[in-house]
PDB file of C-alpha atoms in Angstrom:
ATOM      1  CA  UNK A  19      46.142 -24.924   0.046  1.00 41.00           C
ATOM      2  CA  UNK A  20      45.177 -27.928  -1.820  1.00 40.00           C
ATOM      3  CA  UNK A  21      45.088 -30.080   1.292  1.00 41.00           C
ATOM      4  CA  UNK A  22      41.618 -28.203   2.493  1.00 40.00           C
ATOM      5  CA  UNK A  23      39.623 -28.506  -0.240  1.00 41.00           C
ATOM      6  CA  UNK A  24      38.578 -32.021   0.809  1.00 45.00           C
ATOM      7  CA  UNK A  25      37.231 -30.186   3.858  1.00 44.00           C
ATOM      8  CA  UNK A  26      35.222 -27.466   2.228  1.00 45.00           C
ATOM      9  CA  UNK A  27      33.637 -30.308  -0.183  1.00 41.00           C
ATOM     10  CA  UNK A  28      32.692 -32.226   2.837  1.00 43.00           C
ATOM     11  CA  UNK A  29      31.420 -29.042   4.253  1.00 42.00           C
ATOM     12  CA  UNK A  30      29.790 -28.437   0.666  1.00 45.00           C
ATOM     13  CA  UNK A  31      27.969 -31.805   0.746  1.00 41.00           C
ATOM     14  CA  UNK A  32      26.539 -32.163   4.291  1.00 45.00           C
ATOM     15  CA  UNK A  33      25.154 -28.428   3.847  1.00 47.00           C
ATOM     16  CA  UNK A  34      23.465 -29.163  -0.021  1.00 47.00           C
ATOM     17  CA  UNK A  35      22.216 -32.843   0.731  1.00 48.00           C
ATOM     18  CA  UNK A  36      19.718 -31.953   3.271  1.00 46.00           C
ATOM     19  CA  UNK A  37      18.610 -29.344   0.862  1.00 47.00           C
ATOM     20  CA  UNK A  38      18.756 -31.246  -2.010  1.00 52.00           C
ATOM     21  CA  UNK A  39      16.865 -33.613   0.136  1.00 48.00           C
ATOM     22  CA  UNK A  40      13.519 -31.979   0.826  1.00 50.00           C
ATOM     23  CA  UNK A  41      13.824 -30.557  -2.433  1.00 53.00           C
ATOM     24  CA  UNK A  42      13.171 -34.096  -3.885  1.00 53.00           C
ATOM     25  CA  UNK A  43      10.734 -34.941  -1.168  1.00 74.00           C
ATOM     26  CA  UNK A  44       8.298 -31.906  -2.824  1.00 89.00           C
ATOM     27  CA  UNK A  45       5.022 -33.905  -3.753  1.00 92.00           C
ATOM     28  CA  UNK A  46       3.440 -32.609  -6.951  1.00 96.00           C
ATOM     29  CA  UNK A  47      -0.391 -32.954  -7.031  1.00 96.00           C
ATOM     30  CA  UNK A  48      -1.228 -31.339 -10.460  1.00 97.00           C
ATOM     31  CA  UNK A  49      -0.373 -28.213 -12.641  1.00 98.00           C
ATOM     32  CA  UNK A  50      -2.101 -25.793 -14.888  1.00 98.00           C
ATOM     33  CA  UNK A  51      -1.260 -22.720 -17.121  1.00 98.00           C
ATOM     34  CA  UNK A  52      -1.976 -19.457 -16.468  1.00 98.00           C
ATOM     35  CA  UNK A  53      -1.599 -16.399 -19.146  1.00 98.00           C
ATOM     36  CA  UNK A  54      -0.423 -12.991 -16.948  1.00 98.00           C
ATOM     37  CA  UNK A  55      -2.908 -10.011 -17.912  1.00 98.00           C
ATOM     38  CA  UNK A  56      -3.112  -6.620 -15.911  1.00 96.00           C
ATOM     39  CA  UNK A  57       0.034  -8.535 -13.577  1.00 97.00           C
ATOM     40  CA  UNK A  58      -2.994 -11.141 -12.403  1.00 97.00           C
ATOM     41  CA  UNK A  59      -2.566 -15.002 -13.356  1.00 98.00           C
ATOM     42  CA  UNK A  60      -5.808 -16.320 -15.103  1.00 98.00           C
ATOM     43  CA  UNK A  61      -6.667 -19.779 -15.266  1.00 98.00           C
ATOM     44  CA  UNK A  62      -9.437 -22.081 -17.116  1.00 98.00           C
ATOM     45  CA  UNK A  63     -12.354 -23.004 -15.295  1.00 98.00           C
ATOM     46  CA  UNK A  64     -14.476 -25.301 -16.263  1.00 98.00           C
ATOM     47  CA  UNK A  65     -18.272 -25.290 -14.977  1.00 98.00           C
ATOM     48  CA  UNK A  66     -21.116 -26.925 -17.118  1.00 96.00           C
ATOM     49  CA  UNK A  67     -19.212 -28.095 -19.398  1.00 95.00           C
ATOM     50  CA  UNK A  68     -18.238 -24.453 -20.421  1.00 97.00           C
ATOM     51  CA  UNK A  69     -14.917 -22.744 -20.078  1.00 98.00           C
ATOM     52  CA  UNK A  70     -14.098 -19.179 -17.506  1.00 98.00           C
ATOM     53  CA  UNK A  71     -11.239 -17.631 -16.887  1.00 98.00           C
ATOM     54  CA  UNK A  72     -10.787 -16.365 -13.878  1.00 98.00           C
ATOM     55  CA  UNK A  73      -8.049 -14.948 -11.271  1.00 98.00           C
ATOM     56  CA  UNK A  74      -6.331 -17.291  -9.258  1.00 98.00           C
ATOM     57  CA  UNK A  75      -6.397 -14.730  -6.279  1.00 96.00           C
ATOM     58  CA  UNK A  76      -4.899 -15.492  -3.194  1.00 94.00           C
ATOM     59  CA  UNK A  77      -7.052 -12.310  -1.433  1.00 86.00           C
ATOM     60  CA  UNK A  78     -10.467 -13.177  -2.612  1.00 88.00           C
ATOM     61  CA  UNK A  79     -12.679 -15.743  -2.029  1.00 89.00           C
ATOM     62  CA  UNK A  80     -14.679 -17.915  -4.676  1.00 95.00           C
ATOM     63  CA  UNK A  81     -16.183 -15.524  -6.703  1.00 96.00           C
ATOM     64  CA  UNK A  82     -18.209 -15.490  -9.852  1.00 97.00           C
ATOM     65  CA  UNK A  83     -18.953 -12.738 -12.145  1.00 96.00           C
ATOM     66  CA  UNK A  84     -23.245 -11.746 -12.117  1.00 96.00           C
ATOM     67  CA  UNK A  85     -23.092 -12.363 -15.427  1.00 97.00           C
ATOM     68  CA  UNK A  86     -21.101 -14.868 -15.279  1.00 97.00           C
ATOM     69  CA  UNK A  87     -24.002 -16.781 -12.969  1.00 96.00           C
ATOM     70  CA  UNK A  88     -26.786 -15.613 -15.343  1.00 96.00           C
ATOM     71  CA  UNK A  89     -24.799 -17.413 -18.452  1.00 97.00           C
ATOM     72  CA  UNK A  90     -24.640 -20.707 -16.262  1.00 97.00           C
ATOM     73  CA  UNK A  91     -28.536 -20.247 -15.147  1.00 97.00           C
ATOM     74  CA  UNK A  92     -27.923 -20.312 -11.061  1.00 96.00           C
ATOM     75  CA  UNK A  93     -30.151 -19.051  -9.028  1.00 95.00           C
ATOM     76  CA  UNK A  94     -28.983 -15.732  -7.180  1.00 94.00           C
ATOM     77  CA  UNK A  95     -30.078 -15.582  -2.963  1.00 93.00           C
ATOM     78  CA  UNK A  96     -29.126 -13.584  -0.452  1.00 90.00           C
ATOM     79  CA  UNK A  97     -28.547 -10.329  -1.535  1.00 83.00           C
ATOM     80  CA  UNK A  98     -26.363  -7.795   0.540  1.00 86.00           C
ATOM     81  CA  UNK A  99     -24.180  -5.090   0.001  1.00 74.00           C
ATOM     82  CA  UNK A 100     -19.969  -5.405   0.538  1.00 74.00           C
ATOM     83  CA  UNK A 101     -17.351  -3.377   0.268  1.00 65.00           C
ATOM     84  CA  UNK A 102     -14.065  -3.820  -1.526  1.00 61.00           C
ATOM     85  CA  UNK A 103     -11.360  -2.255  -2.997  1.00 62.00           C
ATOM     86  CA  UNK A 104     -13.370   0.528  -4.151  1.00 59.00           C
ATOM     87  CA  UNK A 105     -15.463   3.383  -1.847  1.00 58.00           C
ATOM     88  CA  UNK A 106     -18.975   2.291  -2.902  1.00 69.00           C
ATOM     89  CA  UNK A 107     -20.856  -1.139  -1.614  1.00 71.00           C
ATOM     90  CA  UNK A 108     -21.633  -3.309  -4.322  1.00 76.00           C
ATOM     91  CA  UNK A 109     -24.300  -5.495  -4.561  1.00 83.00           C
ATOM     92  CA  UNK A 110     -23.452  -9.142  -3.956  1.00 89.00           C
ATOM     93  CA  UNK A 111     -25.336 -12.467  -3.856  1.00 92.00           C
ATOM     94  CA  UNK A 112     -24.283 -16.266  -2.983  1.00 95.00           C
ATOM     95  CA  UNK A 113     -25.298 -19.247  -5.329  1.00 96.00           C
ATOM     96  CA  UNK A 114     -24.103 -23.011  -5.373  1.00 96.00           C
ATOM     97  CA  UNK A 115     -21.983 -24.544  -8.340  1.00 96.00           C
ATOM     98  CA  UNK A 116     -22.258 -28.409  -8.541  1.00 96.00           C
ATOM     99  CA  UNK A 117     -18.944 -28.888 -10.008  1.00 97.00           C
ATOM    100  CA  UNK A 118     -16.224 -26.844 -10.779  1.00 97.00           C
ATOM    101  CA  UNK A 119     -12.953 -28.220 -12.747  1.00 97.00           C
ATOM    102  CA  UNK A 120      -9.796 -26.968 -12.273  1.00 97.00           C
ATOM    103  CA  UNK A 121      -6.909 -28.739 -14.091  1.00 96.00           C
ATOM    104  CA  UNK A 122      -7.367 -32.414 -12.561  1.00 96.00           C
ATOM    105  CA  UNK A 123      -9.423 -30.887  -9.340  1.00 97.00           C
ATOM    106  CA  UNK A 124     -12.972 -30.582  -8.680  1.00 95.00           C
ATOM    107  CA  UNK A 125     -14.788 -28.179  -6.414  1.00 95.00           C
ATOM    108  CA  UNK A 126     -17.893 -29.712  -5.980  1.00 95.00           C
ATOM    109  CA  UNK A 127     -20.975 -28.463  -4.048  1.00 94.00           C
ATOM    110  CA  UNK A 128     -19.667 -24.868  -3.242  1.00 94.00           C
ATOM    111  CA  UNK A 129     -20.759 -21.363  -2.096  1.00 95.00           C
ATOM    112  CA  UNK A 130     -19.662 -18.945  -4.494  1.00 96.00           C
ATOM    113  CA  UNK A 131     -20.111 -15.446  -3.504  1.00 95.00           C
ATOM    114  CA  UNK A 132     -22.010 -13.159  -6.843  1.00 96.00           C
ATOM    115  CA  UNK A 133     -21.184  -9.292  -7.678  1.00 94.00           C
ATOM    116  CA  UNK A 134     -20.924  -7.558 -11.236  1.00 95.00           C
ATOM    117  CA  UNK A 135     -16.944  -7.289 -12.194  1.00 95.00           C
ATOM    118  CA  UNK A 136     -17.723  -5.869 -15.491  1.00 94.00           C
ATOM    119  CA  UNK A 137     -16.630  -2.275 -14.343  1.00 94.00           C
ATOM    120  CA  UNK A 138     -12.944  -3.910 -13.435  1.00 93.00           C
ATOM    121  CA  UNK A 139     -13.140  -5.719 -16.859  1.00 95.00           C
ATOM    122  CA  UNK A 140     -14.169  -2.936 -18.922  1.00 96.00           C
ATOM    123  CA  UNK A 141     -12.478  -0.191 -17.268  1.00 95.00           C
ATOM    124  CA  UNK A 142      -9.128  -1.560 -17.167  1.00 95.00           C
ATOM    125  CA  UNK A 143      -9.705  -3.089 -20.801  1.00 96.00           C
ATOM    126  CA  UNK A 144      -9.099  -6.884 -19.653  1.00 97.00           C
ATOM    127  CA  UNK A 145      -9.645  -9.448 -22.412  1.00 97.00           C
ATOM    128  CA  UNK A 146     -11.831 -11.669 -19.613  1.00 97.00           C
ATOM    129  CA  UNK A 147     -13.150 -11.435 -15.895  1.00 98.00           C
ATOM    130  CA  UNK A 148     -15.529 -14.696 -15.188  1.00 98.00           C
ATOM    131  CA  UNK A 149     -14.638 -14.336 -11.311  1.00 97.00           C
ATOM    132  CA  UNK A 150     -12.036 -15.582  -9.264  1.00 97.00           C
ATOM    133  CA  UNK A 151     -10.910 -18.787  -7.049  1.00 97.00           C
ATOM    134  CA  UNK A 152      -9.512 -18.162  -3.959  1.00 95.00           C
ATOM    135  CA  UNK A 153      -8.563 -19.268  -0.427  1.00 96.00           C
ATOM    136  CA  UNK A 154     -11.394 -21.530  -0.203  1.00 94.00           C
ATOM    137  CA  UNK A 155      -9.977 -24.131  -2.834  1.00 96.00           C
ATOM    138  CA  UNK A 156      -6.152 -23.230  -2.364  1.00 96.00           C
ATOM    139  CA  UNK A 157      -5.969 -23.969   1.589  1.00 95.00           C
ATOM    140  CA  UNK A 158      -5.680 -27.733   0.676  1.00 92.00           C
ATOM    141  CA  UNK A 159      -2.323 -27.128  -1.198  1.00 96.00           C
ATOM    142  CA  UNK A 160       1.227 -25.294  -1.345  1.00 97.00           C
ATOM    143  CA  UNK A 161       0.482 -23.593  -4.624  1.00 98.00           C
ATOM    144  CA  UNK A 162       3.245 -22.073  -6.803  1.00 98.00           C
ATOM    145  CA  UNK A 163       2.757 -19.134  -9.257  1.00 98.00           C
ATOM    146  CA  UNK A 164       5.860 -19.990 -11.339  1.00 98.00           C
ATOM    147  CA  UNK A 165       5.724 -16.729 -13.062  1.00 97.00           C
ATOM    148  CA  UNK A 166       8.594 -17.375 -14.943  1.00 96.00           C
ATOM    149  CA  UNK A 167       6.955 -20.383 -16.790  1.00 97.00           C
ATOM    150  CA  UNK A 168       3.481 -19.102 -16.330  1.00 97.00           C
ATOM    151  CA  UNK A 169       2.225 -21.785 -14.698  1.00 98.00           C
ATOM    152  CA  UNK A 170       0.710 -22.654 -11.148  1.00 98.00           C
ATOM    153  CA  UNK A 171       1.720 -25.760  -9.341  1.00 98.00           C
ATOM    154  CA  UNK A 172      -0.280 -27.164  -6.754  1.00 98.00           C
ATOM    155  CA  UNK A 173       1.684 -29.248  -4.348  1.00 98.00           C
ATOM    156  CA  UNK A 174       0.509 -31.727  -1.486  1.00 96.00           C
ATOM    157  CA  UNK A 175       3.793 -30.780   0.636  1.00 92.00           C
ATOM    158  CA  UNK A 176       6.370 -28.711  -0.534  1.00 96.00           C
ATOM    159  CA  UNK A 177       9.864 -27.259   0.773  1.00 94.00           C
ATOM    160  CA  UNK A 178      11.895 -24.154  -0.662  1.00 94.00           C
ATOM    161  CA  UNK A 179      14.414 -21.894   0.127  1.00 93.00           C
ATOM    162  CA  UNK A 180      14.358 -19.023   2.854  1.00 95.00           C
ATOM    163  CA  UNK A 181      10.471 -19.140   4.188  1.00 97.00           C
ATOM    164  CA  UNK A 182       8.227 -16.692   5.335  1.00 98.00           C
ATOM    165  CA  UNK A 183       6.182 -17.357   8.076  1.00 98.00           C
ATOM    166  CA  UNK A 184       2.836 -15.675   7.949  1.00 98.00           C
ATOM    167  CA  UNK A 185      -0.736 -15.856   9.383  1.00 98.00           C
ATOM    168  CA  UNK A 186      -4.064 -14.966   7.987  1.00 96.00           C
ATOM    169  CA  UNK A 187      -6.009 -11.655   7.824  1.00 95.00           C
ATOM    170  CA  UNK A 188      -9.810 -11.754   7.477  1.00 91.00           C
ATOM    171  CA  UNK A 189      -9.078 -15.798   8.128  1.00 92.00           C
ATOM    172  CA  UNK A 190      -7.731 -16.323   4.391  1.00 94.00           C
ATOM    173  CA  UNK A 191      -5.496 -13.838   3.095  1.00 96.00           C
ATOM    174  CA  UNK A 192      -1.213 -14.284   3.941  1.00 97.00           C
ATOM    175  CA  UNK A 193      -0.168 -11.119   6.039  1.00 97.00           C
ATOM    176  CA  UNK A 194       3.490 -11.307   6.793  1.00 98.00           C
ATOM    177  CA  UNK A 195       6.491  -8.686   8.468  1.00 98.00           C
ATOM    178  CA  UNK A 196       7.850  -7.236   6.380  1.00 98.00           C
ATOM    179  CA  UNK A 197       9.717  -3.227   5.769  1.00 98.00           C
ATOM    180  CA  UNK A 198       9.355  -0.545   4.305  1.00 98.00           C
ATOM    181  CA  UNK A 199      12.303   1.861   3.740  1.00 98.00           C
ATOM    182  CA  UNK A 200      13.719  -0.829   6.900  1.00 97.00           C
ATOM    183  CA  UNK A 201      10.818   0.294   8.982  1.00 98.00           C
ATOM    184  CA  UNK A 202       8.858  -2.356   9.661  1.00 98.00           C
ATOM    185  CA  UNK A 203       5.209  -2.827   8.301  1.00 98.00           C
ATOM    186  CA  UNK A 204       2.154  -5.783   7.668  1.00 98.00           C
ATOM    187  CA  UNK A 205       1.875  -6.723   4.563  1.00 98.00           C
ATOM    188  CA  UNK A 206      -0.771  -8.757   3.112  1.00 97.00           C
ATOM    189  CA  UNK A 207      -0.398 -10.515   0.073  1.00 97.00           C
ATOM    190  CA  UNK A 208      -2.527 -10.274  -3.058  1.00 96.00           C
ATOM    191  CA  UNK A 209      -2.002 -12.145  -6.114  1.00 97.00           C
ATOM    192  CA  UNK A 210      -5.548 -10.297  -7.778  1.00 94.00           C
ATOM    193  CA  UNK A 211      -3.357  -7.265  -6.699  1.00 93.00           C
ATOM    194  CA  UNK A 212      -2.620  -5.639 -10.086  1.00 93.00           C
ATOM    195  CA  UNK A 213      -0.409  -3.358  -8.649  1.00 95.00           C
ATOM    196  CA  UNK A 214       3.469  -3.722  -7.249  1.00 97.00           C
ATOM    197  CA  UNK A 215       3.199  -2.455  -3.506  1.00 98.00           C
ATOM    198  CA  UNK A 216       0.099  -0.135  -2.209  1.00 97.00           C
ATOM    199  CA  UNK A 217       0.973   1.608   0.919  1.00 97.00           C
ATOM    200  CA  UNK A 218      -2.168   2.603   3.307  1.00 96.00           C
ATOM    201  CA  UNK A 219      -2.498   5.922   4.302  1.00 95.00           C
ATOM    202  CA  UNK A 220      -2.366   5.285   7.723  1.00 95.00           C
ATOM    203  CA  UNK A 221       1.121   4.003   7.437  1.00 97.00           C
ATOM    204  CA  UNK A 222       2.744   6.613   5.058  1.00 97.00           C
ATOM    205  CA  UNK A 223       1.592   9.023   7.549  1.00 96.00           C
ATOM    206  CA  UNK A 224       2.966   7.288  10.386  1.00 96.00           C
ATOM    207  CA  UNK A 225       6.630   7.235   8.924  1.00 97.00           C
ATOM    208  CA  UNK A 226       6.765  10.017   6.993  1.00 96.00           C
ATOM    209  CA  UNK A 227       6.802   8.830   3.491  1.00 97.00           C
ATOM    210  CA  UNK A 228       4.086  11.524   2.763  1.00 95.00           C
ATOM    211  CA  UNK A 229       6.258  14.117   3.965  1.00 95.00           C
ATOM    212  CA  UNK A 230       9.890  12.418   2.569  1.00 94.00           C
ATOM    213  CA  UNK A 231       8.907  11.489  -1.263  1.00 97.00           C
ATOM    214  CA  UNK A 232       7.445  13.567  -4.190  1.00 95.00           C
ATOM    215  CA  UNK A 233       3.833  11.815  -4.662  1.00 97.00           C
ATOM    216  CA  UNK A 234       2.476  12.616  -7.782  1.00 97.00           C
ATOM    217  CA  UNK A 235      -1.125  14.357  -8.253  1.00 97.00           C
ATOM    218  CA  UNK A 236      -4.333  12.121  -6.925  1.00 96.00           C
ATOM    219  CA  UNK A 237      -5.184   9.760 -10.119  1.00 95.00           C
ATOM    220  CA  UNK A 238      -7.386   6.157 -10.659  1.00 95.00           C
ATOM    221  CA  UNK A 239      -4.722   3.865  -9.937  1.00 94.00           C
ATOM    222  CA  UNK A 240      -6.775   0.853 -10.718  1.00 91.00           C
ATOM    223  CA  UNK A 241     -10.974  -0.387 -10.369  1.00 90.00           C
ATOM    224  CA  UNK A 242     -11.874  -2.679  -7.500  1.00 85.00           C
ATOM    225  CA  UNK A 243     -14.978  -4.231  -6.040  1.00 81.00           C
ATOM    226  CA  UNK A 244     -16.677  -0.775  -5.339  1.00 78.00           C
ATOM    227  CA  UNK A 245     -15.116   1.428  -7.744  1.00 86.00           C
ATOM    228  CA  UNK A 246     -12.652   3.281  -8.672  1.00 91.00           C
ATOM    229  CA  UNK A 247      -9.222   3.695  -7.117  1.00 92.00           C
ATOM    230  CA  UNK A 248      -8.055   6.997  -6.335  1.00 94.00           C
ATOM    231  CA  UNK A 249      -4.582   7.045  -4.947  1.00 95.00           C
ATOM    232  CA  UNK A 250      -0.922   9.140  -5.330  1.00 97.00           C
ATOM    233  CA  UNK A 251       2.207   7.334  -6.670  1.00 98.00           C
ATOM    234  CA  UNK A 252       5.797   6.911  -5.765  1.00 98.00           C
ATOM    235  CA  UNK A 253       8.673   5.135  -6.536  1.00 98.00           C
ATOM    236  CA  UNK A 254       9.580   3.612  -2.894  1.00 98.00           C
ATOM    237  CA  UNK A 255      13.410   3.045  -2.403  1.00 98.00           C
ATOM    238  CA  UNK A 256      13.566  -0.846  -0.651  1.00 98.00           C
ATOM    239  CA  UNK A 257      10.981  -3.273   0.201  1.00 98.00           C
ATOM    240  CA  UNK A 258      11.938  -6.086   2.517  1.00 98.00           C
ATOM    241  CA  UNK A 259      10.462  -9.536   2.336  1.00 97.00           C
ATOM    242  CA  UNK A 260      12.315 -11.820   4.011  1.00 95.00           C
ATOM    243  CA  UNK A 261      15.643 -11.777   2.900  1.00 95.00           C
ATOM    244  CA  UNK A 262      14.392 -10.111  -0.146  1.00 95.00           C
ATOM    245  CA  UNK A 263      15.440  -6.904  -0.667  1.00 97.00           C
ATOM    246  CA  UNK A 264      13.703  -5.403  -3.400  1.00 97.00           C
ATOM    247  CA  UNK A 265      14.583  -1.604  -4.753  1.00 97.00           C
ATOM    248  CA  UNK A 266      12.707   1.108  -6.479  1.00 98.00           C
ATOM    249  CA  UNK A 267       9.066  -0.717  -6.410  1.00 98.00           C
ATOM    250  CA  UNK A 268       6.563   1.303  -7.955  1.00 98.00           C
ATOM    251  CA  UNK A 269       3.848   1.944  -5.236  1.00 98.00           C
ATOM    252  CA  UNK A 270       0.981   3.814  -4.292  1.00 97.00           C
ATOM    253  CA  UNK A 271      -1.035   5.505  -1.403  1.00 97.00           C
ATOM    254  CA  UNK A 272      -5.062   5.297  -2.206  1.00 95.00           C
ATOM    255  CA  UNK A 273      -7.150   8.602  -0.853  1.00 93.00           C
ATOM    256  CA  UNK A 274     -10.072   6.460   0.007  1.00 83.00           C
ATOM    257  CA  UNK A 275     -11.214   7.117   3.335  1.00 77.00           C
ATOM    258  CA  UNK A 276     -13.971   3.291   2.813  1.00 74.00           C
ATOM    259  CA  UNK A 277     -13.160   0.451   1.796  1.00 71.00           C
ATOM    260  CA  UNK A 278     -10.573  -2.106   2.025  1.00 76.00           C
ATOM    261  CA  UNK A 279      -7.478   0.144   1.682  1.00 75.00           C
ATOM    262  CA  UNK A 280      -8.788   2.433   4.289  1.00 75.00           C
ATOM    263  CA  UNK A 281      -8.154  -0.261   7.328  1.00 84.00           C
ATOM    264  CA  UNK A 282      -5.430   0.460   9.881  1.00 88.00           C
ATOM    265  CA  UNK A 283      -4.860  -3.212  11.075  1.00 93.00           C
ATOM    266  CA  UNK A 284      -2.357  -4.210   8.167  1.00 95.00           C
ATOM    267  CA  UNK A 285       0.195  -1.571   6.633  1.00 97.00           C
ATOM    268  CA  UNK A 286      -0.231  -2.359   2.706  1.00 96.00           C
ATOM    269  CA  UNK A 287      -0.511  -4.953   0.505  1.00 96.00           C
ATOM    270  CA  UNK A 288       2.146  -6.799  -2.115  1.00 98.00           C
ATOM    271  CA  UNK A 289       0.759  -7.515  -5.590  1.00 97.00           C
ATOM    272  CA  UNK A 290       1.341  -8.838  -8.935  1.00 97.00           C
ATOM    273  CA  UNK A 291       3.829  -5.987  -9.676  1.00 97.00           C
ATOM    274  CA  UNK A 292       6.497  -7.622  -7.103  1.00 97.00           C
ATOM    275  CA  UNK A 293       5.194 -11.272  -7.253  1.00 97.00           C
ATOM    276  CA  UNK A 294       5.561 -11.680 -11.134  1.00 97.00           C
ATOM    277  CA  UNK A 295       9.243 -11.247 -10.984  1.00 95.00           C
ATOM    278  CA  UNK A 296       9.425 -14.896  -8.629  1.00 95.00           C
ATOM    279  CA  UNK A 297       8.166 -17.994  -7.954  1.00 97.00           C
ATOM    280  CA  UNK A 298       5.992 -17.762  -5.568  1.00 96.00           C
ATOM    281  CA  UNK A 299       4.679 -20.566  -3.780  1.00 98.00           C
ATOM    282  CA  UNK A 300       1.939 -20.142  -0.723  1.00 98.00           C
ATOM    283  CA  UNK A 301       2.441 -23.033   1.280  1.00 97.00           C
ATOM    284  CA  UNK A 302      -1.180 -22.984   3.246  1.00 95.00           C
ATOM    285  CA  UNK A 303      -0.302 -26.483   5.501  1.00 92.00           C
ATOM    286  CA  UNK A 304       2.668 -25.071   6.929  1.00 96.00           C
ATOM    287  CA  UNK A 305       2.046 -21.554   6.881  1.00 97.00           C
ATOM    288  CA  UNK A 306       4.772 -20.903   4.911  1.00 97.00           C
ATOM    289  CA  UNK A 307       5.482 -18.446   1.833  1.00 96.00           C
ATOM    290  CA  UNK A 308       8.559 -18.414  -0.527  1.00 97.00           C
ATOM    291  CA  UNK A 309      10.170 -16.195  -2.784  1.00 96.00           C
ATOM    292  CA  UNK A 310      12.627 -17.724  -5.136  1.00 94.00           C
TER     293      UNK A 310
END
């Protein structure tokens, strides 16, 4: 037996160095902390000289809190109403920020869209809620949420294990194929997602998983953009992402009939709940995303 494990070794080595390879090739541009609250990552922003926290949320776009713009003095324009999460419209405005810092970045002479979060904040008890940064300043990056070590990476070019391929719903948020219970489904991907897996109602009627689990009674499952979210839980028995095969994920199936969780073009969405157990990177150049 001894006389093969040259082979295998060879075998070993041309399989690893490749890997190994891009691994090293992985260009870091900067990285920042984050602190985990309500299974959303929260990072520093910096705007006049003053210091937010907001979501790094890979299903929003720039956002700011109302009060948020008030305490920085912009001027509000535009006013309209949008839905979100939630069954009411919400009022929302658009304003300009000069400079924003993030880590060693700088967003400079952005639209930011304006609508009051202090319902989400106060609702679900969160420490802080200044707004959130989304596709709009990610797209130029891979960016990791390294869960594990709470922080976010932002990477120039970037190559990991196993990638998912996915394309963009609404034109910024990652929508991938994925399964549920093996059947298969379109997921989007929401890192301002408090929740492990949400299921649309469309979908759970579709398969069955109304009819094949015990939901419990409709109760607020979370506050969005909009409102309250009313929904029934479950404990769903596999997720599939990739090769990831993830068991027992706490999920649930909102009741609203507006709103973003009412739309029958994508099957659910994959939050916090799931992410937080990975490293997650979002590679936006190559349309790639990784679960490690």
């Amino acid at each position: 037996m001894k006389k093969f494990y040259p082979v295998a070794l060879l075998v070993c080595v041309l399989l690893i160095g490749p890997f190994n390879s891009a691994i090293a090739q992985n260009k870091l541009a900067f990285s920042i902390p984050f602190k985990l609250v309500d299974n959303r990552p929260f990072i520093e922003v910096k705007i006049k000289g003053k210091v937010f926290h907001f979501i790094l949320d890979c299903g929003a776009t720039n956002v700011l809190d109302e009060n948020t713009a008030r305490v920085l003095k912009l001027k509000l324009a535009n006013e309209t109403l949008q839905s979100g999460a939630g069954a009411k419209r919400a009022a929302n405005w658009t304003t300009g920020v000069d400079t924003a810092c993030i880590g060693t970045a700088k967003i400079i002479n952005k639209n930011f869209n304006v609508t009051d979060l202090s319902e989400i904040k106060n609702k679900l008890h969160l420490p802080y809620l200044d707004g959130a940064i989304g596709y709009d300043f990610m797209k130029n990056y891979a960016v990791q949420f390294d869960y594990p070590n709470q922080r976010i990476n932002f990477y120039n070019s970037y190559t990991g294990i196993n990638p998912i391929t996915f394309t963009l719903y609404y034109n910024q948020i990652p929508k991938i194929d994925a399964t549920i219970d093996g059947n298969p489904a379109i997921l989007i991907i929401d890192t301002g997602d408090r929740t492990a897996l949400t299921i649309f109602s469309h979908y759970a009627e579709k398969t069955g998983i109304t009819q094949h689990y015990t939901l419990s009674d409709t109760t607020i499952t979370g506050y969005g953009i909009g409102g309250p979210i009313y929904a029934r839980t479950l404990t769903l028995k596999q997720l599939g992402a990739g090769q990831n095969k993830i068991a027992n994920v706490p999920s649930r199936i909102p009741t609203l009939k507006t709103g973003m969780f009412a739309v029958t073009d994508a099957d659910g969405s994959i939050g916090g709940g799931v992410l937080k157990k990975y490293k997650f990177t979002i590679d936006y150049k190559k349309a790639k995303l990784y679960l490690e």
